[in-house]
């Protein structure tokens, strides 16, 4: 049953440290001195995880067979690809939060932050489905505290959306995991067990729904552009840069071991991904708040990742290449989004001369996201292109990819413009966390060139032809921007994109009627009648049974 | 024998109706008392029917009477309190 | 020596609170002190019983050496010690809360009644004799009614309605007991086990007993008395009532229908009970959603959450993963008791510091003591059943059993209940977390908040310390 129970590992200390360090921070928060320096804990908490991602031997495993039906943590290749960017961005964003100042109610923020961090590390290092699910839920619901931290009406509305949609996803995942557990019938819930379960199509559908909600794929994205921007800057960075990717990791975990069984899902996922790519770009152009634009860009980029994941399913032959593309995307998008969000926060708190420099520097992650040659984004998109060409889906998909590059360029230009237009602050911000932001920029820029992250050495030798090929979509995007959007504010109108706004529970006729019925059920005469009816029902149930 | 059992059943059902139908607070308490009495009647009849004389039902009835007396006392105290605070002797 | 311990431990659980109650009645001024000493003793004894059953297995004892059918038997097994543990933590915690609350507006009769209630509950969970169960049910009802009535003028009518409902329930229960005695000449559950068959009078008896328990457990549609009684009582009393007293009826239903009555548990009856539970989950959830007062919301949540326990009948009857369903129900009773007590106690702290419990004026955890809100949030998360809380484990097992049996309707009810719970609790917790959070400056508020927090944490324990599906603590006769 436990097909993947590995050999007991050499060095589980890495995992123990990584997993317990955030909880130590939580314990520290229980003390008075810990609460005073609450935010200062944040950058330290993910450091062991970062070290593990860089230094731990391959397939480090921590098995706790006595806990529940057996619990396993494992740092395999898949986990490492997600752990490195996650730990890096959590560290940098935590550093930002610790030095930025101006965050109210530090201990509360730190508490939710550490909980979300624990959940995120737990789900990445999870060696079985059960642990993954618990980490996922912990991260998701702890992040609610980060979303509503500012306490404004807007934040609360976003929080309601976030919680409602995440809870729907949670119920789906709960059912799916329980179905797997039923199929396994006790013992550890290996990721591979999904394929053995009867009714696995339903299980995959439930997983797909839950994970697509987290990724914000088109149709299930309503919470994302609301929730990501209203959080404080460092929280936005981790939400958009790291936590969002739990969806793709989960999907990869439950589908990749099953190859041909799941290939039917591939084309649908690819189609949804493609729609999401363009939907995100067009919706982002509708907004003028720079953080909201960034959130829409995340939606769009997750579309690309979904496209890759779908491709890996549809064409099992390209799975290895697609997986490489995903790892690149995860790493590059985490760093780029982190740099952009943190930069946005810096920009909003700085004076005019600093602003000019910042804007210039922020062009680097923006262009990298767009996929300008010699940036990390370029390599990510090259991997995507390569696997598309391999798959035989024909040139039209490559054309779509080109269009998406142009679209992202357009969106990023729009972002920089909206950033430039944000009003200056009345008072200079108390702290200026240049260092974490600078480090994020440095990591991003050096990603394609240096070997600091061993798995991310560029796999493609650039040639002049490729260069020209990949430059023109960017130029097209810029041209479109200057032609259509520069200096003006232009809006697309989506027909009825705010349909489902009325989430508030209002006293309607139905509620009043139900309350009346309840009042009537409190009368003694009614109670007597109900009592007799109940007796009759039970009596007949007993009699019929015999 | 059967007569007493039937009587107990009839008393029980009448009391059940009384609990739900009566409005006056005291009547409700009385209905509950009649109901317990029906149960005691049943138990004593059962004891009588046993070969020899079964002491256990008698013990149960004695205990039951003690319980009923105390519950009735508490109920009456509640009624007094209710009358004092709500000035009503019938409640929905 | 050890055999003595087997006798003394359970007896202490009944005798100690009774004597303490008398002492507190005689010396009302020392009430709190007497309570604290005896509570420590009873809690230690309860924990010791849990450990003993966990290591040595279940046992029975005959009071005074009289053997049933003449004497009265007690049983100490997995299910009863689980309930004793629940009682000890909830009654102990809520009592400490009451001590911390101070003497203002405090009736001298509170401590005697409180200890009386505790003793009655302990005896109820230990009794293996049906008539003895009736007596303990009456003990518990008497104490509970008097405690509710301490809530002041507005609590009188709810107390009255509760009293009539619970007395009616007891008498109907007793009628069933009388019928059973007429047939079998014995009321000991162990002796009745296997002796009962589907004869007409036995069916009628089990039905009457069940009807009485349904009334006492406020199962939908007979829940009319519960919300007002639990909502209007003093907060510590509400916690005890919702956490332990109502669950006693569910405990007995589980105990009886999987014990002596099991030959009569037909699929149709299981379905009927499950349907009542399901309707209770949904109706109670919707009604909780519509409440304007925090304590009324929590009270309706009890109607909703305890409906889950009744799902155990159809799930076990389906025969697939029956042990999972059974454990799910037991863990649900435990975690619900802890979480609900935490909710009521933190609501009490909020009422004390804000002066009201109107939900629209609470506006989220920005007002009032942070500690109480933390306890409320932790309890709420467990009630909703988010991982890794204890409430999650309960729903996880119930859902697994429902899915394994292919019973999609029960699975959907379980999920919909979770959703409803999340929505109505979010109404309270979803407000701005920012605001004038007071760091609970005065001692008593802080102590009250702490007791609530400890109970909320207790609701999380089953999520981390798994209760074994097999093994000594699961040693309960009648378990499927």
PDB file of N, CA and C in Angstrom, chain A residues 156-190:
ATOM      1  N   UNK A 156     -11.871  44.185   4.690  1.00  0.00           N
ATOM      2  CA  UNK A 156     -12.828  43.224   5.230  1.00  0.00           C
ATOM      3  C   UNK A 156     -13.655  42.589   4.126  1.00  0.00           C
ATOM      4  N   UNK A 157     -14.015  43.423   3.142  1.00  0.00           N
ATOM      5  CA  UNK A 157     -14.786  42.879   2.021  1.00  0.00           C
ATOM      6  C   UNK A 157     -13.943  41.836   1.279  1.00  0.00           C
ATOM      7  N   UNK A 158     -12.680  42.194   1.035  1.00  0.00           N
ATOM      8  CA  UNK A 158     -11.781  41.247   0.375  1.00  0.00           C
ATOM      9  C   UNK A 158     -11.640  39.983   1.216  1.00  0.00           C
ATOM     10  N   UNK A 159     -11.563  40.175   2.546  1.00  0.00           N
ATOM     11  CA  UNK A 159     -11.416  39.036   3.438  1.00  0.00           C
ATOM     12  C   UNK A 159     -12.619  38.111   3.345  1.00  0.00           C
ATOM     13  N   UNK A 160     -13.814  38.703   3.250  1.00  0.00           N
ATOM     14  CA  UNK A 160     -15.018  37.871   3.137  1.00  0.00           C
ATOM     15  C   UNK A 160     -14.963  37.018   1.882  1.00  0.00           C
ATOM     16  N   UNK A 161     -14.586  37.668   0.778  1.00  0.00           N
ATOM     17  CA  UNK A 161     -14.473  36.913  -0.474  1.00  0.00           C
ATOM     18  C   UNK A 161     -13.438  35.812  -0.343  1.00  0.00           C
ATOM     19  N   UNK A 162     -12.308  36.212   0.207  1.00  0.00           N
ATOM     20  CA  UNK A 162     -11.209  35.257   0.344  1.00  0.00           C
ATOM     21  C   UNK A 162     -11.674  34.046   1.129  1.00  0.00           C
ATOM     22  N   UNK A 163     -12.279  34.304   2.280  1.00  0.00           N
ATOM     23  CA  UNK A 163     -12.639  33.204   3.159  1.00  0.00           C
ATOM     24  C   UNK A 163     -13.733  32.334   2.533  1.00  0.00           C
ATOM     25  N   UNK A 164     -14.711  32.998   1.921  1.00  0.00           N
ATOM     26  CA  UNK A 164     -15.814  32.227   1.347  1.00  0.00           C
ATOM     27  C   UNK A 164     -15.294  31.281   0.270  1.00  0.00           C
ATOM     28  N   UNK A 165     -14.464  31.816  -0.637  1.00  0.00           N
ATOM     29  CA  UNK A 165     -14.012  30.967  -1.751  1.00  0.00           C
ATOM     30  C   UNK A 165     -13.003  29.933  -1.269  1.00  0.00           C
ATOM     31  N   UNK A 166     -12.156  30.342  -0.325  1.00  0.00           N
ATOM     32  CA  UNK A 166     -11.178  29.371   0.185  1.00  0.00           C
ATOM     33  C   UNK A 166     -11.884  28.251   0.953  1.00  0.00           C
ATOM     34  N   UNK A 167     -12.989  28.616   1.622  1.00  0.00           N
ATOM     35  CA  UNK A 167     -13.703  27.572   2.360  1.00  0.00           C
ATOM     36  C   UNK A 167     -14.354  26.581   1.401  1.00  0.00           C
ATOM     37  N   UNK A 168     -14.864  27.109   0.295  1.00  0.00           N
ATOM     38  CA  UNK A 168     -15.428  26.202  -0.718  1.00  0.00           C
ATOM     39  C   UNK A 168     -14.346  25.246  -1.210  1.00  0.00           C
ATOM     40  N   UNK A 169     -13.162  25.805  -1.485  1.00  0.00           N
ATOM     41  CA  UNK A 169     -12.062  24.960  -1.936  1.00  0.00           C
ATOM     42  C   UNK A 169     -11.656  23.949  -0.881  1.00  0.00           C
ATOM     43  N   UNK A 170     -11.669  24.422   0.356  1.00  0.00           N
ATOM     44  CA  UNK A 170     -11.282  23.555   1.479  1.00  0.00           C
ATOM     45  C   UNK A 170     -12.232  22.366   1.595  1.00  0.00           C
ATOM     46  N   UNK A 171     -13.534  22.629   1.445  1.00  0.00           N
ATOM     47  CA  UNK A 171     -14.496  21.526   1.544  1.00  0.00           C
ATOM     48  C   UNK A 171     -14.241  20.506   0.429  1.00  0.00           C
ATOM     49  N   UNK A 172     -13.910  20.997  -0.765  1.00  0.00           N
ATOM     50  CA  UNK A 172     -13.619  20.076  -1.874  1.00  0.00           C
ATOM     51  C   UNK A 172     -12.397  19.222  -1.540  1.00  0.00           C
ATOM     52  N   UNK A 173     -11.339  19.881  -1.051  1.00  0.00           N
ATOM     53  CA  UNK A 173     -10.126  19.126  -0.744  1.00  0.00           C
ATOM     54  C   UNK A 173     -10.385  18.126   0.380  1.00  0.00           C
ATOM     55  N   UNK A 174     -11.167  18.566   1.371  1.00  0.00           N
ATOM     56  CA  UNK A 174     -11.509  17.689   2.499  1.00  0.00           C
ATOM     57  C   UNK A 174     -12.179  16.415   1.983  1.00  0.00           C
ATOM     58  N   UNK A 175     -13.178  16.618   1.122  1.00  0.00           N
ATOM     59  CA  UNK A 175     -13.881  15.457   0.571  1.00  0.00           C
ATOM     60  C   UNK A 175     -12.935  14.589  -0.230  1.00  0.00           C
ATOM     61  N   UNK A 176     -12.098  15.233  -1.038  1.00  0.00           N
ATOM     62  CA  UNK A 176     -11.197  14.454  -1.888  1.00  0.00           C
ATOM     63  C   UNK A 176     -10.230  13.633  -1.040  1.00  0.00           C
ATOM     64  N   UNK A 177      -9.652  14.268  -0.024  1.00  0.00           N
ATOM     65  CA  UNK A 177      -8.683  13.543   0.806  1.00  0.00           C
ATOM     66  C   UNK A 177      -9.385  12.414   1.563  1.00  0.00           C
ATOM     67  N   UNK A 178     -10.616  12.683   2.027  1.00  0.00           N
ATOM     68  CA  UNK A 178     -11.349  11.627   2.738  1.00  0.00           C
ATOM     69  C   UNK A 178     -11.647  10.462   1.793  1.00  0.00           C
ATOM     70  N   UNK A 179     -11.973  10.784   0.535  1.00  0.00           N
ATOM     71  CA  UNK A 179     -12.228   9.704  -0.433  1.00  0.00           C
ATOM     72  C   UNK A 179     -10.969   8.861  -0.632  1.00  0.00           C
ATOM     73  N   UNK A 180      -9.832   9.534  -0.714  1.00  0.00           N
ATOM     74  CA  UNK A 180      -8.582   8.785  -0.861  1.00  0.00           C
ATOM     75  C   UNK A 180      -8.341   7.910   0.361  1.00  0.00           C
ATOM     76  N   UNK A 181      -8.610   8.516   1.541  1.00  0.00           N
ATOM     77  CA  UNK A 181      -8.381   7.755   2.775  1.00  0.00           C
ATOM     78  C   UNK A 181      -9.269   6.523   2.816  1.00  0.00           C
ATOM     79  N   UNK A 182     -10.502   6.681   2.358  1.00  0.00           N
ATOM     80  CA  UNK A 182     -11.416   5.543   2.329  1.00  0.00           C
ATOM     81  C   UNK A 182     -10.886   4.460   1.394  1.00  0.00           C
ATOM     82  N   UNK A 183     -10.367   4.918   0.256  1.00  0.00           N
ATOM     83  CA  UNK A 183      -9.855   3.956  -0.723  1.00  0.00           C
ATOM     84  C   UNK A 183      -8.632   3.229  -0.187  1.00  0.00           C
ATOM     85  N   UNK A 184      -7.785   3.981   0.531  1.00  0.00           N
ATOM     86  CA  UNK A 184      -6.575   3.368   1.069  1.00  0.00           C
ATOM     87  C   UNK A 184      -6.932   2.432   2.217  1.00  0.00           C
ATOM     88  N   UNK A 185      -7.932   2.860   3.002  1.00  0.00           N
ATOM     89  CA  UNK A 185      -8.397   2.008   4.094  1.00  0.00           C
ATOM     90  C   UNK A 185      -7.405   1.900   5.233  1.00  0.00           C
ATOM     91  N   UNK A 186      -6.920   3.007   5.701  1.00  0.00           N
ATOM     92  CA  UNK A 186      -5.982   2.997   6.818  1.00  0.00           C
ATOM     93  C   UNK A 186      -4.560   3.043   6.314  1.00  0.00           C
ATOM     94  N   UNK A 187      -3.676   3.524   7.148  1.00  0.00           N
ATOM     95  CA  UNK A 187      -2.289   3.653   6.734  1.00  0.00           C
ATOM     96  C   UNK A 187      -2.055   4.993   6.084  1.00  0.00           C
ATOM     97  N   UNK A 188      -0.839   5.173   5.618  1.00  0.00           N
ATOM     98  CA  UNK A 188      -0.442   6.465   5.118  1.00  0.00           C
ATOM     99  C   UNK A 188      -1.111   6.786   3.781  1.00  0.00           C
ATOM    100  N   UNK A 189      -1.440   8.066   3.609  1.00  0.00           N
ATOM    101  CA  UNK A 189      -2.094   8.486   2.369  1.00  0.00           C
ATOM    102  C   UNK A 189      -1.030   8.943   1.384  1.00  0.00           C
ATOM    103  N   UNK A 190      -0.423   8.010   0.698  1.00  0.00           N
ATOM    104  CA  UNK A 190       0.606   8.397  -0.260  1.00  0.00           C
ATOM    105  C   UNK A 190      -0.039   9.191  -1.396  1.00  0.00           C
TER     106      UNK A 190
END
